Coordinates of C-alpha atoms in Angstrom, one line a residue:
Chain A
G1 CA 86.4 -9.5 90.9
E2 CA 87.2 -7.6 88.1
D3 CA 84.0 -8.0 86.0
V4 CA 81.0 -6.4 88.0
E5 CA 78.1 -6.1 85.2
Q6 CA 75.0 -3.5 85.6
S7 CA 72.1 -2.7 83.6
L8 CA 73.1 0.9 82.4
F9 CA 69.5 2.3 82.6
L10 CA 66.4 1.9 84.9
S11 CA 62.8 4.2 84.9
V12 CA 60.5 4.1 87.1
R13 CA 57.4 6.1 88.4
E14 CA 57.5 8.2 91.7
G15 CA 55.7 5.4 94.1
D16 CA 56.6 2.0 92.2
S17 CA 59.6 -0.2 93.2
S18 CA 62.6 -0.1 91.8
V19 CA 65.1 -3.1 91.5
I20 CA 68.9 -2.8 90.3
N21 CA 70.3 -6.0 89.4
C22 CA 74.0 -6.6 89.4
T23 CA 76.3 -9.8 88.4
Y24 CA 79.4 -10.6 90.0
T25 CA 82.2 -13.1 88.9
D26 CA 84.4 -13.7 91.7
S27 CA 82.5 -16.5 94.0
S28 CA 84.4 -15.8 97.3
S29 CA 83.5 -12.2 97.3
T30 CA 83.0 -11.5 100.9
Y31 CA 81.5 -7.7 100.9
L32 CA 79.1 -7.1 98.1
Y33 CA 78.2 -3.3 98.6
W34 CA 75.8 -0.6 96.9
Y35 CA 76.6 3.1 96.5
K36 CA 74.5 6.0 95.6
Q37 CA 76.1 8.7 93.5
E38 CA 74.1 12.0 92.8
P39 CA 75.4 14.4 90.2
G40 CA 78.3 15.9 90.6
A41 CA 79.1 14.3 94.7
G42 CA 80.8 11.2 95.7
L43 CA 79.7 8.0 96.9
Q44 CA 77.1 7.8 99.4
L45 CA 77.2 4.1 101.1
L46 CA 73.8 3.0 101.1
T47 CA 74.3 -0.8 102.2
Y48 CA 76.5 -3.4 102.0
I49 CA 75.7 -7.3 102.2
F50 CA 77.9 -10.0 103.6
S51 CA 78.1 -13.4 101.4
N52 CA 77.2 -15.9 103.7
M53 CA 73.7 -13.4 104.2
D54 CA 70.8 -13.8 101.5
M55 CA 68.5 -11.1 102.1
K56 CA 69.5 -7.7 104.1
Q57 CA 66.6 -5.0 104.9
D58 CA 67.0 -1.4 106.0
Q59 CA 64.0 1.1 105.6
R60 CA 63.1 1.3 101.9
L61 CA 66.5 -1.2 101.1
T62 CA 65.8 -4.3 100.3
V63 CA 69.2 -6.5 99.3
L64 CA 69.2 -9.6 98.0
L65 CA 72.2 -12.1 97.2
N66 CA 71.6 -15.2 95.3
K67 CA 75.2 -16.6 96.0
K68 CA 75.0 -19.5 93.5
D69 CA 74.0 -17.6 90.3
K70 CA 76.7 -14.2 91.8
H71 CA 73.8 -12.0 91.2
L72 CA 73.0 -9.4 93.9
S73 CA 69.8 -6.6 93.3
L74 CA 68.9 -3.7 95.5
R75 CA 65.3 -3.1 95.8
I76 CA 63.9 0.3 96.6
A77 CA 60.1 0.7 97.6
D78 CA 58.1 3.4 97.5
T79 CA 60.8 5.4 95.0
Q80 CA 61.2 9.3 95.1
T81 CA 62.0 12.0 92.8
G82 CA 64.9 11.7 95.0
D83 CA 66.4 8.5 94.6
S84 CA 67.2 9.6 90.8
A85 CA 71.1 9.4 90.7
I86 CA 73.5 6.4 89.7
Y87 CA 73.7 3.0 91.7
F88 CA 76.4 1.4 91.9
C89 CA 77.5 -2.4 93.1
A90 CA 81.1 -3.4 94.5
E91 CA 82.6 -6.0 95.5
I92 CA 85.6 -7.0 97.7
A93 CA 87.2 -10.5 96.6
R94 CA 88.3 -12.7 99.5
G95 CA 92.0 -12.7 99.6
S96 CA 92.5 -9.4 97.1
T97 CA 93.9 -6.2 98.4
L98 CA 92.6 -4.7 101.3
G99 CA 90.0 -2.8 100.6
R100 CA 90.1 -2.9 97.2
L101 CA 86.7 -2.4 95.9
Y102 CA 85.5 -3.4 92.0
F103 CA 83.0 -1.2 90.8
G104 CA 80.3 -2.1 88.0
R105 CA 80.1 0.7 85.6
G106 CA 76.8 2.4 87.4
T107 CA 72.9 2.0 86.7
Q108 CA 70.8 5.4 86.1
L109 CA 67.8 5.4 87.9
T110 CA 65.5 8.1 86.5
V111 CA 62.2 8.5 88.8
W112 CA 59.4 10.2 86.7
P113 CA 56.6 12.6 89.0
Chain B
D1 CA 81.1 14.5 112.9
A2 CA 83.1 15.5 109.9
G3 CA 83.1 13.4 106.9
V4 CA 86.2 12.1 104.5
T5 CA 87.2 15.8 103.3
Q6 CA 89.2 16.7 99.8
S7 CA 90.7 19.2 98.7
P8 CA 90.8 21.7 96.3
T9 CA 87.3 20.4 94.7
H10 CA 87.9 21.8 91.3
L11 CA 91.5 22.1 90.2
I12 CA 92.5 22.8 86.3
K13 CA 95.3 21.8 85.2
T14 CA 97.9 22.1 81.7
R15 CA 99.5 18.8 80.4
G16 CA 102.8 17.9 81.5
Q17 CA 102.2 20.0 85.1
H18 CA 102.1 17.9 88.3
V19 CA 99.2 18.2 91.0
T20 CA 98.8 17.0 94.6
L21 CA 95.4 16.1 95.8
R22 CA 94.6 15.7 99.5
C23 CA 92.3 13.9 101.9
S24 CA 91.5 13.6 105.6
P25 CA 89.5 10.4 106.8
I26 CA 87.1 10.2 109.3
S27 CA 88.3 10.7 112.5
G28 CA 90.2 7.2 114.1
H29 CA 90.0 5.6 110.7
K30 CA 93.4 4.3 110.0
S31 CA 92.5 2.9 106.4
V32 CA 92.6 5.2 102.8
S33 CA 92.4 4.3 99.2
W34 CA 91.9 6.1 96.0
Y35 CA 90.2 6.2 93.5
Q36 CA 89.5 7.2 89.6
Q37 CA 86.5 8.1 88.1
V38 CA 86.6 8.8 84.5
L39 CA 83.0 10.1 83.2
G40 CA 80.6 7.5 82.6
Q41 CA 82.7 4.8 84.6
G42 CA 82.4 3.3 88.2
P43 CA 85.3 4.2 90.3
Q44 CA 88.6 2.5 89.8
F45 CA 91.1 1.9 92.4
I46 CA 94.5 3.6 92.6
F47 CA 96.2 2.9 95.9
Q48 CA 95.3 1.8 99.2
Y49 CA 96.6 2.9 102.7
Y50 CA 96.7 1.4 106.1
E51 CA 98.3 2.3 109.3
K52 CA 100.9 4.4 107.2
E53 CA 102.0 1.9 105.1
E54 CA 100.9 1.1 101.2
R55 CA 98.8 -2.1 101.0
G56 CA 97.9 -2.2 97.4
R57 CA 98.3 -0.4 94.0
G58 CA 95.6 -0.6 91.5
N59 CA 96.5 -0.6 87.4
F60 CA 98.2 2.5 87.0
P61 CA 101.3 4.3 86.2
D62 CA 104.4 5.4 88.4
R63 CA 103.5 9.0 87.5
F64 CA 100.7 8.2 90.4
S65 CA 102.0 7.9 93.6
A66 CA 100.5 8.0 97.1
R67 CA 101.3 8.4 100.9
Q68 CA 99.6 8.4 104.6
F69 CA 100.9 10.6 107.3
P70 CA 101.2 10.0 111.2
N71 CA 97.2 11.4 111.3
Y72 CA 96.2 9.3 108.9
S73 CA 95.9 12.3 106.5
S74 CA 97.0 11.3 102.6
E75 CA 98.2 12.9 99.7
L76 CA 97.9 11.5 95.9
N77 CA 100.2 12.8 93.6
V78 CA 100.0 12.9 90.0
N79 CA 103.4 13.9 87.3
A80 CA 103.5 14.7 84.0
L81 CA 99.7 15.0 83.7
L82 CA 98.2 13.6 80.3
L83 CA 94.5 14.9 79.2
G84 CA 93.6 11.1 80.2
D85 CA 94.3 12.2 83.7
S86 CA 91.1 14.2 83.6
A87 CA 88.7 12.6 86.0
L88 CA 87.0 12.9 90.0
Y89 CA 89.8 11.3 92.2
L90 CA 87.9 10.3 95.0
C91 CA 89.0 9.3 98.8
A92 CA 88.2 7.1 101.0
S93 CA 88.2 5.7 104.6
S94 CA 87.6 2.6 106.4
P95 CA 88.5 1.9 110.3
I96 CA 89.0 -1.5 109.4
A97 CA 89.7 -2.5 105.6
R98 CA 86.8 -4.7 104.0
Q99 CA 84.4 -2.5 106.0
G100 CA 82.2 -0.2 104.6
Y101 CA 84.3 2.7 102.8
T102 CA 83.2 5.9 103.4
F103 CA 84.1 8.4 100.7
G104 CA 84.5 11.9 100.2
S105 CA 82.9 14.5 97.8
G106 CA 85.6 13.9 95.2
T107 CA 88.4 16.8 92.9
R108 CA 87.5 17.3 89.5
L109 CA 90.4 17.6 88.1
T110 CA 90.4 18.6 84.5
V111 CA 93.6 18.5 82.3
V112 CA 93.6 21.3 79.5

């Protein structure tokens, strides 16, 4: 559960959809999370998905999980300038230290008006 | 409801000094974790405490220590500070281990 990979940058135009991708290495991961970090701030939990699910939707956010490819994605519909931030994918591996989240390096999302 | 609160928000220390960072979890949350986030990186796990016991430690030197109090608040202590300890230190709390963790706004530590 130590290698969570994300692309570093994504730019979209306001009103378009954003898709942020993440790959993880631990096939036994139980929970997978998406966090948002605005400049100078802490982490805001956006959503999480349990490993026995394929999809989860929450308002403008859709999480897709492909367990075979160990691929997680976050789709933001109707992206707004306020969505500009760094987005982190994180996992908790089955059997790992309780509460130990493994984070990717984060994807910087820039939304252009 | 108050979220996870951390103090201080910013701190400047000199190499070799000691620092104590504090965290108050959300009321009712018994699990507290500490993370270090260096600029440009994702957070790295330092410690987790659950019901006042250490349940996990990341790959950090013994200069880093922590404890959890009966009211579930927590302190992170770092001795003999190095320039490389400059980072955002984040505290996270959860009602049950493995559920979604709620993070505080962090303490920005600068070592000069």
